[in-house]
mmCIF file of C-alpha atoms and ligand atoms in Angstrom:
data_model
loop_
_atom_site.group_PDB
_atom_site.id
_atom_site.type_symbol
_atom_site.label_atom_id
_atom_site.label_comp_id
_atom_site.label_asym_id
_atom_site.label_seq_id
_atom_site.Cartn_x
_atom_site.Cartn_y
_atom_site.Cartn_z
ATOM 1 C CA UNK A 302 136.985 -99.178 102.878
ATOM 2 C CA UNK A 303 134.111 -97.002 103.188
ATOM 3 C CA UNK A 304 130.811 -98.430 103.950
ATOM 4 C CA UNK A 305 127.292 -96.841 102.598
ATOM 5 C CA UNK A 306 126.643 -96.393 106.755
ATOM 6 C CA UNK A 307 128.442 -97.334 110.124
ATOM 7 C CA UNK A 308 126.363 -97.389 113.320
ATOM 8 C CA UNK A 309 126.840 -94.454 115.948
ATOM 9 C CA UNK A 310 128.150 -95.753 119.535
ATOM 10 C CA UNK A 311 128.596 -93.986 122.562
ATOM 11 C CA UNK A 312 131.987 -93.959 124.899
ATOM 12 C CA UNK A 313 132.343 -97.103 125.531
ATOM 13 C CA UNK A 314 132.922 -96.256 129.265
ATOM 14 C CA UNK A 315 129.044 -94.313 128.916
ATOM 15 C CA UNK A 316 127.559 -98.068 127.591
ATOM 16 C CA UNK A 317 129.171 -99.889 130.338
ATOM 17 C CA UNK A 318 128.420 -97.374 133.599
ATOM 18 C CA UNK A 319 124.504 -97.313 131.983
ATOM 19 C CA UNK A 320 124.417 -101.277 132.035
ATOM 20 C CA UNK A 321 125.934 -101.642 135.360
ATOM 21 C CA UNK A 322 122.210 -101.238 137.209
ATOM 22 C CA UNK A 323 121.007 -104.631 134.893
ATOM 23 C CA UNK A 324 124.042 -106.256 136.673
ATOM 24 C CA UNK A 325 123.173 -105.301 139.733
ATOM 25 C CA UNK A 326 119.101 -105.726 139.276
ATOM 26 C CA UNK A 327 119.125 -108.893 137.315
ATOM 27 C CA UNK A 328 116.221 -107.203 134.913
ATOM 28 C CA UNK A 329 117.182 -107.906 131.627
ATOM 29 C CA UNK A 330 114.008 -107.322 129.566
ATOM 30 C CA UNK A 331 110.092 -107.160 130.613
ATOM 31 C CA UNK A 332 109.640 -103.181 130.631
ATOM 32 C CA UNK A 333 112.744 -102.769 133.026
ATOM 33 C CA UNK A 334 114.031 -99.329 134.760
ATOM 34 C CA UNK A 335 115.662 -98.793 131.310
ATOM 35 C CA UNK A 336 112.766 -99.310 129.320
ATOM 36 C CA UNK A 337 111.363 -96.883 131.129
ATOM 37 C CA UNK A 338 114.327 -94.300 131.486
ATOM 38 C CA UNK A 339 113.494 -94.821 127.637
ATOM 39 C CA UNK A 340 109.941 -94.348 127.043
ATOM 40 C CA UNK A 341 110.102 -90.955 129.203
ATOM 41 C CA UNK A 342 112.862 -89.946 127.610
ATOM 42 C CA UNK A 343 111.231 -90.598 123.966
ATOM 43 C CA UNK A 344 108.070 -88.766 125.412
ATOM 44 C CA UNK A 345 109.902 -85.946 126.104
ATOM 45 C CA UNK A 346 111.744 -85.663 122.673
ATOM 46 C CA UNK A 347 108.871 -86.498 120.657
ATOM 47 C CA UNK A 348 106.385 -84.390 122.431
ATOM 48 C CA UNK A 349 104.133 -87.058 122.412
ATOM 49 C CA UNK A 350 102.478 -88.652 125.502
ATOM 50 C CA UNK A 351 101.727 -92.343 124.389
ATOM 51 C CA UNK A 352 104.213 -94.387 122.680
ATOM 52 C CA UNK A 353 105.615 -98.006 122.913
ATOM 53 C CA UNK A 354 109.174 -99.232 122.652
ATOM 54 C CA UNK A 355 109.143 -102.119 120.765
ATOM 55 C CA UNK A 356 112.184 -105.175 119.609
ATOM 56 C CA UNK A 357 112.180 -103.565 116.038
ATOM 57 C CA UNK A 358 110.720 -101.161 113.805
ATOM 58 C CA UNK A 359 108.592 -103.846 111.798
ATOM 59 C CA UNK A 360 106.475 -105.464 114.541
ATOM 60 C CA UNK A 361 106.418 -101.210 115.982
ATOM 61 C CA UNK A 362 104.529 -101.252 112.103
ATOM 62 C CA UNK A 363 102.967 -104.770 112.114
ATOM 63 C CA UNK A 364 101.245 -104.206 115.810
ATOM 64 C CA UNK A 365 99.903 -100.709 114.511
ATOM 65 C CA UNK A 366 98.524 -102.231 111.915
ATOM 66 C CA UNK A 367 96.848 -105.023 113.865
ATOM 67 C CA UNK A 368 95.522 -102.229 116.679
ATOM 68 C CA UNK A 369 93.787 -99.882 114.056
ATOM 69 C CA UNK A 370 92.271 -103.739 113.178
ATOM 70 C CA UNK A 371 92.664 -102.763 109.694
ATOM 71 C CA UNK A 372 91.182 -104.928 106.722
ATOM 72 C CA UNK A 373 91.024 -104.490 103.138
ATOM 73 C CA UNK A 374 93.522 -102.067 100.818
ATOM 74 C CA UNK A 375 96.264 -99.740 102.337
ATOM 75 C CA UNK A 376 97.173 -97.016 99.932
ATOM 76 C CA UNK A 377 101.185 -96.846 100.184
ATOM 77 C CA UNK A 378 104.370 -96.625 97.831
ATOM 78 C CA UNK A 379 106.475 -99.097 96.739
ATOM 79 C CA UNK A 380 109.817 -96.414 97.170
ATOM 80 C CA UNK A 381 110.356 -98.300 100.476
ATOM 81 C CA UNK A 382 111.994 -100.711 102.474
ATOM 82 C CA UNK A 383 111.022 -104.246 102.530
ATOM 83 C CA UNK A 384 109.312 -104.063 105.878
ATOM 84 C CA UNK A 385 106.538 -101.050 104.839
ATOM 85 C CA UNK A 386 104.817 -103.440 101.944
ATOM 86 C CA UNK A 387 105.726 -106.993 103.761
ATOM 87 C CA UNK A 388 103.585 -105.651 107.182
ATOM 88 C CA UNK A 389 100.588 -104.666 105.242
ATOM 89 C CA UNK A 390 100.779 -108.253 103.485
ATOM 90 C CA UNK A 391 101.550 -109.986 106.581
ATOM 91 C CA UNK A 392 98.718 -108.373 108.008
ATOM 92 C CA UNK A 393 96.479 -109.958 105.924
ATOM 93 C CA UNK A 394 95.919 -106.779 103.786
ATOM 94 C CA UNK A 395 96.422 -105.491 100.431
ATOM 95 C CA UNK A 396 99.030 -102.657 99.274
ATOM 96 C CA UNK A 397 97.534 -100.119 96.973
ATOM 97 C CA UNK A 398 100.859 -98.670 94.943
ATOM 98 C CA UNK A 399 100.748 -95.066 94.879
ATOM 99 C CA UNK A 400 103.035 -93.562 92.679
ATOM 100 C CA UNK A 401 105.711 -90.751 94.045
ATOM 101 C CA UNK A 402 106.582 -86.907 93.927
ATOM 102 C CA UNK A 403 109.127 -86.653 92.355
ATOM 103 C CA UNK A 404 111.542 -84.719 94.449
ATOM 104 C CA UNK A 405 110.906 -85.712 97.835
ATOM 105 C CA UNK A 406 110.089 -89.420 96.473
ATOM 106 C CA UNK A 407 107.102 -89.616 99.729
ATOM 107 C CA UNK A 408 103.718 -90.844 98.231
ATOM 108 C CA UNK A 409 102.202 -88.527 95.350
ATOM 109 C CA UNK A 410 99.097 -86.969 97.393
ATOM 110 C CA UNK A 411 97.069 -86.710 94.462
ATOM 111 C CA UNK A 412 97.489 -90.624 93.552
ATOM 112 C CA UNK A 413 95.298 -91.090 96.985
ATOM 113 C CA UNK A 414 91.508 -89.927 95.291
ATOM 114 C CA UNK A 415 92.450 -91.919 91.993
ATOM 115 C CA UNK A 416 93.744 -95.116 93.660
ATOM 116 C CA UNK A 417 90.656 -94.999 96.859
ATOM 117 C CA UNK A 418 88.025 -97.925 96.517
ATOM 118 C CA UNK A 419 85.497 -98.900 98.621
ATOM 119 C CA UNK A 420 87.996 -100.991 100.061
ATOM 120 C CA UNK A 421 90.420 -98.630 101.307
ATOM 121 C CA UNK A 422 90.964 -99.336 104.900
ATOM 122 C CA UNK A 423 93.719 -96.537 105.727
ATOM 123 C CA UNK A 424 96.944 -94.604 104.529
ATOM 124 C CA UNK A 425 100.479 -95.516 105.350
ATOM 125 C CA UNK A 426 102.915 -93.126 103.638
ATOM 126 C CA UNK A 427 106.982 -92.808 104.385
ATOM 127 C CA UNK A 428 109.101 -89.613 105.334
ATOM 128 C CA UNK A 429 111.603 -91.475 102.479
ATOM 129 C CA UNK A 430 115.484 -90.409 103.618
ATOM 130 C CA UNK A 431 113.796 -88.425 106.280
ATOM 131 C CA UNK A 432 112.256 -86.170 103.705
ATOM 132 C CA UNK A 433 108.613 -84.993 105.107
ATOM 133 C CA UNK A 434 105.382 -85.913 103.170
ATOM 134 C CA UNK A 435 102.927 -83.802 101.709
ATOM 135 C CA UNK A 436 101.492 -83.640 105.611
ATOM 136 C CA UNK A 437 98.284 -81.012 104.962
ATOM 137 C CA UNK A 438 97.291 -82.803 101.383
ATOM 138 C CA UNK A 439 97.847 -86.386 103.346
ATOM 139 C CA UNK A 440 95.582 -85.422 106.632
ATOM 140 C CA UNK A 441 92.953 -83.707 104.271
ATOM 141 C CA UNK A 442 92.309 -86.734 102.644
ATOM 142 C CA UNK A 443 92.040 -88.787 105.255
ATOM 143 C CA UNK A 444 89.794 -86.616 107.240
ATOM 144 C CA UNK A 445 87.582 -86.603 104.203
ATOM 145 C CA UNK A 446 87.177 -89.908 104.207
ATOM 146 C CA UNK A 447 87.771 -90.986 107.413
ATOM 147 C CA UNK A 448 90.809 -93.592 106.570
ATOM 148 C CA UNK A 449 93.366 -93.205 109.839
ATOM 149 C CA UNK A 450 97.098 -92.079 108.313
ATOM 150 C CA UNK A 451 99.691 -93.891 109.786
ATOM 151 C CA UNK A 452 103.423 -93.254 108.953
ATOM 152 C CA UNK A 453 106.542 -95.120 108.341
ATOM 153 C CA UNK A 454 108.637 -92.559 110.267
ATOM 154 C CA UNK A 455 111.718 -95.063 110.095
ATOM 155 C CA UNK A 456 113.849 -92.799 109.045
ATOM 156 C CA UNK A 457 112.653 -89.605 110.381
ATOM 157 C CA UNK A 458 113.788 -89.363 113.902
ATOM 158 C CA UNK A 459 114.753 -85.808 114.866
ATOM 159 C CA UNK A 460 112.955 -84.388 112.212
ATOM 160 C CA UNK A 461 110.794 -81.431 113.008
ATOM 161 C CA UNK A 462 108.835 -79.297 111.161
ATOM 162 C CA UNK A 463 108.144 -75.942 112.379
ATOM 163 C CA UNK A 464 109.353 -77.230 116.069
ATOM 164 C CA UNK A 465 107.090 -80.111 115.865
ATOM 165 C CA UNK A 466 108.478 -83.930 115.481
ATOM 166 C CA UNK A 467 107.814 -86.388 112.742
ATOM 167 C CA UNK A 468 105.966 -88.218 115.581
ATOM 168 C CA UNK A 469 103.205 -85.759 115.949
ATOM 169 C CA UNK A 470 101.807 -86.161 112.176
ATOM 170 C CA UNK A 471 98.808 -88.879 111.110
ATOM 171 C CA UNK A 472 96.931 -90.921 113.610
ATOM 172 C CA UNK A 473 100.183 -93.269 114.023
ATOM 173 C CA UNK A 474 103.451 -94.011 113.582
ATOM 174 C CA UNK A 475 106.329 -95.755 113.594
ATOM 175 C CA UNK A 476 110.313 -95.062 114.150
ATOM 176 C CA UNK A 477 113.170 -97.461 113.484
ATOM 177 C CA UNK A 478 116.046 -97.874 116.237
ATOM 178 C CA UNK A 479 118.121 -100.165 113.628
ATOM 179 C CA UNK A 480 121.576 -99.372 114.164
ATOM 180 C CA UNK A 481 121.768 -98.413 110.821
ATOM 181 C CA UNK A 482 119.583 -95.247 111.708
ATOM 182 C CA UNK A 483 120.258 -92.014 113.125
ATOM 183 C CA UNK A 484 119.415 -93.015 116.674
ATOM 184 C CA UNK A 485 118.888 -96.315 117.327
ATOM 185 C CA UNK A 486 119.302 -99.089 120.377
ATOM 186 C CA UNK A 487 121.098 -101.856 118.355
ATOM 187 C CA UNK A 488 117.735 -103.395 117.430
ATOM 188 C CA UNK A 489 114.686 -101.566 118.147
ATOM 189 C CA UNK A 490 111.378 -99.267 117.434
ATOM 190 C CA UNK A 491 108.421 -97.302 118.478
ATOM 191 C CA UNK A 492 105.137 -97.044 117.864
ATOM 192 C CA UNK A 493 103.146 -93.632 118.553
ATOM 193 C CA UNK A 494 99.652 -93.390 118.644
ATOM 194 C CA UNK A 495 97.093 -90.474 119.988
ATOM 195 C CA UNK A 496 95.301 -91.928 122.648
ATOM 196 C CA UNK A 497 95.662 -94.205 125.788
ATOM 197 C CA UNK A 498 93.224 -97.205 125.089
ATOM 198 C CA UNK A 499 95.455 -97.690 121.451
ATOM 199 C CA UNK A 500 98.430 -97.440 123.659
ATOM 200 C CA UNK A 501 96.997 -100.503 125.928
ATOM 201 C CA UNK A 502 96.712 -102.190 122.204
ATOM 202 C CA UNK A 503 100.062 -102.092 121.389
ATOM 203 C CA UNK A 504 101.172 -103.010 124.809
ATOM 204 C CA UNK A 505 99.219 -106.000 124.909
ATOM 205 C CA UNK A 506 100.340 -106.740 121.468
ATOM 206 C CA UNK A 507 104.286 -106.377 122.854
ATOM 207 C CA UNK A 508 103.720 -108.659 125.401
ATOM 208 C CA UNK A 509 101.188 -111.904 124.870
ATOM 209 C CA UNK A 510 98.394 -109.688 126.001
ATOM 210 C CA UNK A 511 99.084 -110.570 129.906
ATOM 211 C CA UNK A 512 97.882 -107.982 132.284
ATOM 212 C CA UNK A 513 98.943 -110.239 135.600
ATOM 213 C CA UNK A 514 100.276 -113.690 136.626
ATOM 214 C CA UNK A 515 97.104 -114.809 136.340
ATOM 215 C CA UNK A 516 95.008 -112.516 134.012
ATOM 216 C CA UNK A 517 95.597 -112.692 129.965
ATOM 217 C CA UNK A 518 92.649 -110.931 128.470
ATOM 218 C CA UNK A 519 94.524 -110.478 124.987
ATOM 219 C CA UNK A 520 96.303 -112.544 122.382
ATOM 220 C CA UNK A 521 98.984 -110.739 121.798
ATOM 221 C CA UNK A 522 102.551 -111.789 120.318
ATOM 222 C CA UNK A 523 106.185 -110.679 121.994
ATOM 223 C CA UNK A 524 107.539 -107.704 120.878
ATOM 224 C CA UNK A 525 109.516 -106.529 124.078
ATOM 225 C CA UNK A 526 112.358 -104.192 123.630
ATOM 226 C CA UNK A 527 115.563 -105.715 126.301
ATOM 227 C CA UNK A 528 117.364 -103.689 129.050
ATOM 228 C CA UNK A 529 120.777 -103.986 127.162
ATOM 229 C CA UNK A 530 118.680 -102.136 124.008
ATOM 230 C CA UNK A 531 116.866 -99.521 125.707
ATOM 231 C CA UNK A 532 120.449 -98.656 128.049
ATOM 232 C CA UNK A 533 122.036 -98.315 124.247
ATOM 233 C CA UNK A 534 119.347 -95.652 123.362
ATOM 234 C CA UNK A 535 119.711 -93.772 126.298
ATOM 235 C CA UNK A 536 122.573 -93.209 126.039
ATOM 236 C CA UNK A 537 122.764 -92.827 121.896
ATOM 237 C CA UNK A 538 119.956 -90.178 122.296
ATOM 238 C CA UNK A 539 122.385 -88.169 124.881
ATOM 239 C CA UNK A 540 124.505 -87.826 121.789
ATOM 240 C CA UNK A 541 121.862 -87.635 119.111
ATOM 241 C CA UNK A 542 122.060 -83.724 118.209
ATOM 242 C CA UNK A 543 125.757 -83.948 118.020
ATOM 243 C CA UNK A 544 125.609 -86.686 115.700
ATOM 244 C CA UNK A 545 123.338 -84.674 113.770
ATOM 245 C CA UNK A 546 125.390 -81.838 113.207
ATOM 246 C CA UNK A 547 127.816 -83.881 112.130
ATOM 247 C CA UNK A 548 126.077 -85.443 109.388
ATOM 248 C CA UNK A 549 125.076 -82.231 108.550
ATOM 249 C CA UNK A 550 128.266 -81.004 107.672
ATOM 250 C CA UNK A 551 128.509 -84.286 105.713
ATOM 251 C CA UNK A 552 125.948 -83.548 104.204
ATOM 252 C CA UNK A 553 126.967 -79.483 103.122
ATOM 253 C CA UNK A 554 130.129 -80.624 101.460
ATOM 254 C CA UNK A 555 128.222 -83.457 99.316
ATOM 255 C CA UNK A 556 126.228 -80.097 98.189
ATOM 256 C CA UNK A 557 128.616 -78.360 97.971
ATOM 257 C CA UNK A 558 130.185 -80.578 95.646
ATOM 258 C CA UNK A 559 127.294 -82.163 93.818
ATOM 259 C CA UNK A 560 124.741 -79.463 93.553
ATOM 260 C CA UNK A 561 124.026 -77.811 90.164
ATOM 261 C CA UNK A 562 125.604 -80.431 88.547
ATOM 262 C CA UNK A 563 124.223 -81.124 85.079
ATOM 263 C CA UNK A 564 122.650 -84.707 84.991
ATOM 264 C CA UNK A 565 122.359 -85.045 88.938
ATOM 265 C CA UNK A 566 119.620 -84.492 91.301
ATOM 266 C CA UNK A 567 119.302 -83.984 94.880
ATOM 267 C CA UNK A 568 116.708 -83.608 97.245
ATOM 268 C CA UNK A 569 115.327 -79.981 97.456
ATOM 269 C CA UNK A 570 115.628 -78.954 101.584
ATOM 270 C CA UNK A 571 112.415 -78.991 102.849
ATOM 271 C CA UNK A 572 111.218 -75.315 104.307
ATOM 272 C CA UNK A 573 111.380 -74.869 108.169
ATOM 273 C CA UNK A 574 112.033 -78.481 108.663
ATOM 274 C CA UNK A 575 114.944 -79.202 110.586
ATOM 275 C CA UNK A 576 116.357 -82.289 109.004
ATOM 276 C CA UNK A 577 118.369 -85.184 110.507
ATOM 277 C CA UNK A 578 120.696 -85.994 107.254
ATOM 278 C CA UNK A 579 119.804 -89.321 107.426
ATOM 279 C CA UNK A 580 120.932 -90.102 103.846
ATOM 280 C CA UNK A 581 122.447 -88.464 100.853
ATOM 281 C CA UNK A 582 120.458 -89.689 97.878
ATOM 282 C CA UNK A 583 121.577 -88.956 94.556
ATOM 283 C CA UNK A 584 119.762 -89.188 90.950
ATOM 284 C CA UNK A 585 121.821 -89.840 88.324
ATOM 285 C CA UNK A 586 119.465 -89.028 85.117
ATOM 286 C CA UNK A 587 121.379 -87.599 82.100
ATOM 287 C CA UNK A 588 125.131 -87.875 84.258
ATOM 288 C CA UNK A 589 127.604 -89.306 81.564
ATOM 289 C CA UNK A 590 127.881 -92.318 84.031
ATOM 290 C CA UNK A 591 124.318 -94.705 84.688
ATOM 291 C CA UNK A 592 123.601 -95.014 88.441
ATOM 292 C CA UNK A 593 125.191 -98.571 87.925
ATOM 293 C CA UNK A 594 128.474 -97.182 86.487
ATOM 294 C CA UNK A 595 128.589 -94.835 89.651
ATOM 295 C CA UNK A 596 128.403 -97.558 91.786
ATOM 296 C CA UNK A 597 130.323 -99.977 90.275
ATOM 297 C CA UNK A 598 133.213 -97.344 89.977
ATOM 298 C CA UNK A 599 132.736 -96.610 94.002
ATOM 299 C CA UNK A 600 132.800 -99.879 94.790
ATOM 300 C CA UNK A 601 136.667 -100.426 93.090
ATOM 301 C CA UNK A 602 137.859 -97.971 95.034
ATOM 302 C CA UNK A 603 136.138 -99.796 98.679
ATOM 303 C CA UNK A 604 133.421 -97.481 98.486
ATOM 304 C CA UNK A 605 129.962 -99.333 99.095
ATOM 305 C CA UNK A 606 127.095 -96.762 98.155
ATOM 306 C CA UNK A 607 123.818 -98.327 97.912
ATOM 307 C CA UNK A 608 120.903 -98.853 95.650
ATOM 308 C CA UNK A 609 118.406 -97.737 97.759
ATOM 309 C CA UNK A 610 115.241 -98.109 97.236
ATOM 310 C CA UNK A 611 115.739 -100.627 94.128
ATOM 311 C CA UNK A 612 113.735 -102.646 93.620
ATOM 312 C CA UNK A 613 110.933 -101.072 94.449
ATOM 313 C CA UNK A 614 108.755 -103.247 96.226
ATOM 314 C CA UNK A 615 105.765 -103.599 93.547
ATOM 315 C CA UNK A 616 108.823 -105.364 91.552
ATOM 316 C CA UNK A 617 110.068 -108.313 94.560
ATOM 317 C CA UNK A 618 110.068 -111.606 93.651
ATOM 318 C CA UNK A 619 108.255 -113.104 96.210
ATOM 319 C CA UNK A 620 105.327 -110.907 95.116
ATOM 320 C CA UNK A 621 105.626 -111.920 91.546
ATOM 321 C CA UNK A 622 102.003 -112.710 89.546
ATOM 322 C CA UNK A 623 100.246 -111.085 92.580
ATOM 323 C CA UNK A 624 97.594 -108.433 91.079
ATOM 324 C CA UNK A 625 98.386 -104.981 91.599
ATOM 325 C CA UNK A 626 102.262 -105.248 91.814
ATOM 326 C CA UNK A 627 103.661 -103.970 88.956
ATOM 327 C CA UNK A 628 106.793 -101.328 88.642
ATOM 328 C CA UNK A 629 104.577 -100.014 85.359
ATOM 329 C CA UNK A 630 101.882 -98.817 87.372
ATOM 330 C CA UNK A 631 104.341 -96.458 89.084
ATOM 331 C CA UNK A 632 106.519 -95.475 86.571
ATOM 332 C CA UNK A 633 108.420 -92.109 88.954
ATOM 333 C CA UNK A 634 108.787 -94.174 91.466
ATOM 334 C CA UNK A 635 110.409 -96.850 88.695
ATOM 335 C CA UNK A 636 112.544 -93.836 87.270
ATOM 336 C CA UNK A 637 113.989 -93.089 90.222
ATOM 337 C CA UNK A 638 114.868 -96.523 91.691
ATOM 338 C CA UNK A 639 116.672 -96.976 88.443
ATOM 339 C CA UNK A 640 118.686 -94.023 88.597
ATOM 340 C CA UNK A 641 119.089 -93.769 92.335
ATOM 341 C CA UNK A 642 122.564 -93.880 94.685
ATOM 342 C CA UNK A 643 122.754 -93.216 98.327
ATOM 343 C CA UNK A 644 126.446 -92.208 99.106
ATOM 344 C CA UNK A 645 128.055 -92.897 101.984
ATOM 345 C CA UNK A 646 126.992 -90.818 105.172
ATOM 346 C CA UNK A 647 127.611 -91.281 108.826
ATOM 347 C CA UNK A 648 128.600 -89.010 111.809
ATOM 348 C CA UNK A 649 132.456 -89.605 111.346
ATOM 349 C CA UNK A 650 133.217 -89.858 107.856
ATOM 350 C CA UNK A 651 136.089 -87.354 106.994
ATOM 351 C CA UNK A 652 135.332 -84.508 104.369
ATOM 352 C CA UNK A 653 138.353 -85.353 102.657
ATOM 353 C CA UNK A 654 136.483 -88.601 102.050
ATOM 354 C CA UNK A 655 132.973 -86.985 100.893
ATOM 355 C CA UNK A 656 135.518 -85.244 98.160
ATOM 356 C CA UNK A 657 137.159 -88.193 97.250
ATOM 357 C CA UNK A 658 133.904 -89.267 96.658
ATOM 358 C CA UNK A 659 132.570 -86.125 94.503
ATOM 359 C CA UNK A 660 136.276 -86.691 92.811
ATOM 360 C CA UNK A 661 135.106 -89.911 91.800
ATOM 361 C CA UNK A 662 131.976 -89.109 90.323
ATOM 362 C CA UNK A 663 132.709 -85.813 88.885
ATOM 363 C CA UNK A 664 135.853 -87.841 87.035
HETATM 364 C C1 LIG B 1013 114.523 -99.614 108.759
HETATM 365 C C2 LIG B 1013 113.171 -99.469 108.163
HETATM 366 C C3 LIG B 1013 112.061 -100.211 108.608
HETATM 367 C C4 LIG B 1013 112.155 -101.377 109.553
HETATM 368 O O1 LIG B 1013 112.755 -101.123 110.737
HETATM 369 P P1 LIG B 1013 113.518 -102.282 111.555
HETATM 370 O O2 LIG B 1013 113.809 -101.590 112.853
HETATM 371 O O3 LIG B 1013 114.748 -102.654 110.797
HETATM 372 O O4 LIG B 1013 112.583 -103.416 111.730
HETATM 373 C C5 LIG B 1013 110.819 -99.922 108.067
HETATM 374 N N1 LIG B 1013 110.653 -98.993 107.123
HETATM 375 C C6 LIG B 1013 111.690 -98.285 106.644
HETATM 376 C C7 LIG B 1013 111.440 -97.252 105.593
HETATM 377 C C8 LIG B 1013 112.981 -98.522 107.118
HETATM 378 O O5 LIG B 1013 114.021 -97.855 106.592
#
């Protein structure tokens, strides 16, 4: 069987010599030596001074939110995960639906002037499959109009453009540790911000706003990262660039294979971006099989690919009848989520399985 993912792990000899200090110390969460072996070693990465591990991605995204104190509309896409559209709701906001390009599927930059009210509180775009956003057209329009940019980086760790990381763009943002991602600590996230008094934010937010034993000047929630998570990134992120040449030989043969291919798309490579292969995406528009006859075929054979992103998230059910969600209103982003298959990708899967794969397909 071949999965759509499977999670990196280091030696397990590396895991257990890292842990062996929490044995010893007794610290198993509250911004331990791990923690903040972690944080440097993020800074360091990222090129970015102030940043905040956090339990998960989403509350990284949900506490950003909350620090920029945000209120009103959030112009976004619905070509996401669940978590981008459910933290702006959950934040007592409203997602404005921006439709996509439609090769890199990030947020359309010239939706932003036609979907901007009065209400518009900020921008919160996604490097979709690690692909890079329209970055210049993005900032421009929020420095016209003063909205802060804040990015669902989830799945753009050890991405850089031009040397610099996916970190350094908008006024925020946000990176997902899942273990399904390129790096991650079992569970986990970060949230990066420019400047030290939003960092003090997001740590009060992380941790029930308590400065001391006997001094709480915040209401905050409890988003702590644990010991066991952060000793799982350190040591993922000493294997991180070898993982990532591996998926990007993955990633060759799939082109190899699959490029030029009448009635399938892939992403174009983005220009002096060095990419992390996060996903293989393919668009199945004209192929003589549907996206759903791909899959389905795949999926005989023990092959899970995944529909990803379908639904779109201007088409969930729990959002049904709300105003303003509705698939029609973006209708690229609606194309592609109906024609749309990530195929399998991790560090370790064998080429003679990516051509098994194209085999498959290509029929
Ligand atoms: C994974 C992911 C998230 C949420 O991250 P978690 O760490 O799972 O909470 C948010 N946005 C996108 C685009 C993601 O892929």
């Amino acid at each position: 069987m071949i999965n759509v993912t499977r999670s990196s792990l280091p030696p397990f000899e590396e895991y257990c010599a890292e842990i062996r200090e929490i044995w010893d110390s007794r610290w198993l969460t509250n911004m331990g030596k791990k923690h903040e072996a972690l944080e440097a070693a993020l800074r360091d990465y990222l090129g970015c001074r102030h940043l905040a591990l956090c339990v998960n991605g989403h509350l990284a995204l949900e506490n950003l939110l909350e620090a920029f104190q945000l209120k009103g509309e959030i112009l976004t896409t619905p070509f996401t995960f669940a978590s981008t559209t459910h933290a702006i709701v959950r934040c007592g906001c409203r997602p404005v639906f921006c439709d996509i390009d439609p090769e890199r599927f990030t947020l359309d930059p010239r939706e932003l002037e036609r979907r901007l009210t009065k209400d518009t509180a900020a921008v919160l775009p996604v490097h979709v499959y690690g692909n890079l956003c329209d970055l210049e057209a993005i900032a421009d329009f929020g420095r016209r109009h003063g909205l802060p940019v804040i990015y669902d980086a989830a799945h753009a760790f050890g991405v850089f453009k031009d040397g610099v990381s996916a970190a350094a763009f908008g006024d925020a943002a946000m990176f997902s540790f899942h273990a399904t991602k390129v790096f991650h600590s079992i569970e986990g996230g970060l949230a990066v911000c420019r400047d030290a008094a939003m960092l003090q934010t997001l740590n009060d937010l992380k941790n029930f706003g308590i400065h001391g034993p006997e001094e709480v000047p915040f209401v905050g929630g409890n988003a702590k990262m644990n010991e066991f998570c952060a000793a799982m990134g350190l040591c993922n992120l000493r294997h991180l660039e070898g993982e990532i040449e591996k998926r990007r030989r993955v990633t060759e043969r799939y082109r190899q294979r699959l490029e030029g291919v009448a009635g399938l798309r892939l992403n174009p490579v983005q220009e002096g971006v060095k990419s992390n292969y996060a996903y293989f995406p393919v668009v199945f528009d004209g192929f003589r099989l549907s996206r759903d006859q791909v899959f389905a075929l795949l999926a005989k054979e023990g092959i899970h690919a995944r529909k990803y992103f379908f639904p779109l998230t201007n088409s969930f059910d729990c959002y049904r009848g709300r105003p303003g969600f509705d698939p029609a209103d973006t209708p690229v982003a609606a194309h592609i989520a109906d024609r749309v298959l990530t195929l399998p990708l991790y560090a370790d899967l064998a080429l003679e399985d990516v051509d098994r794969i194209c085999d498959l397909i290509l029929g």
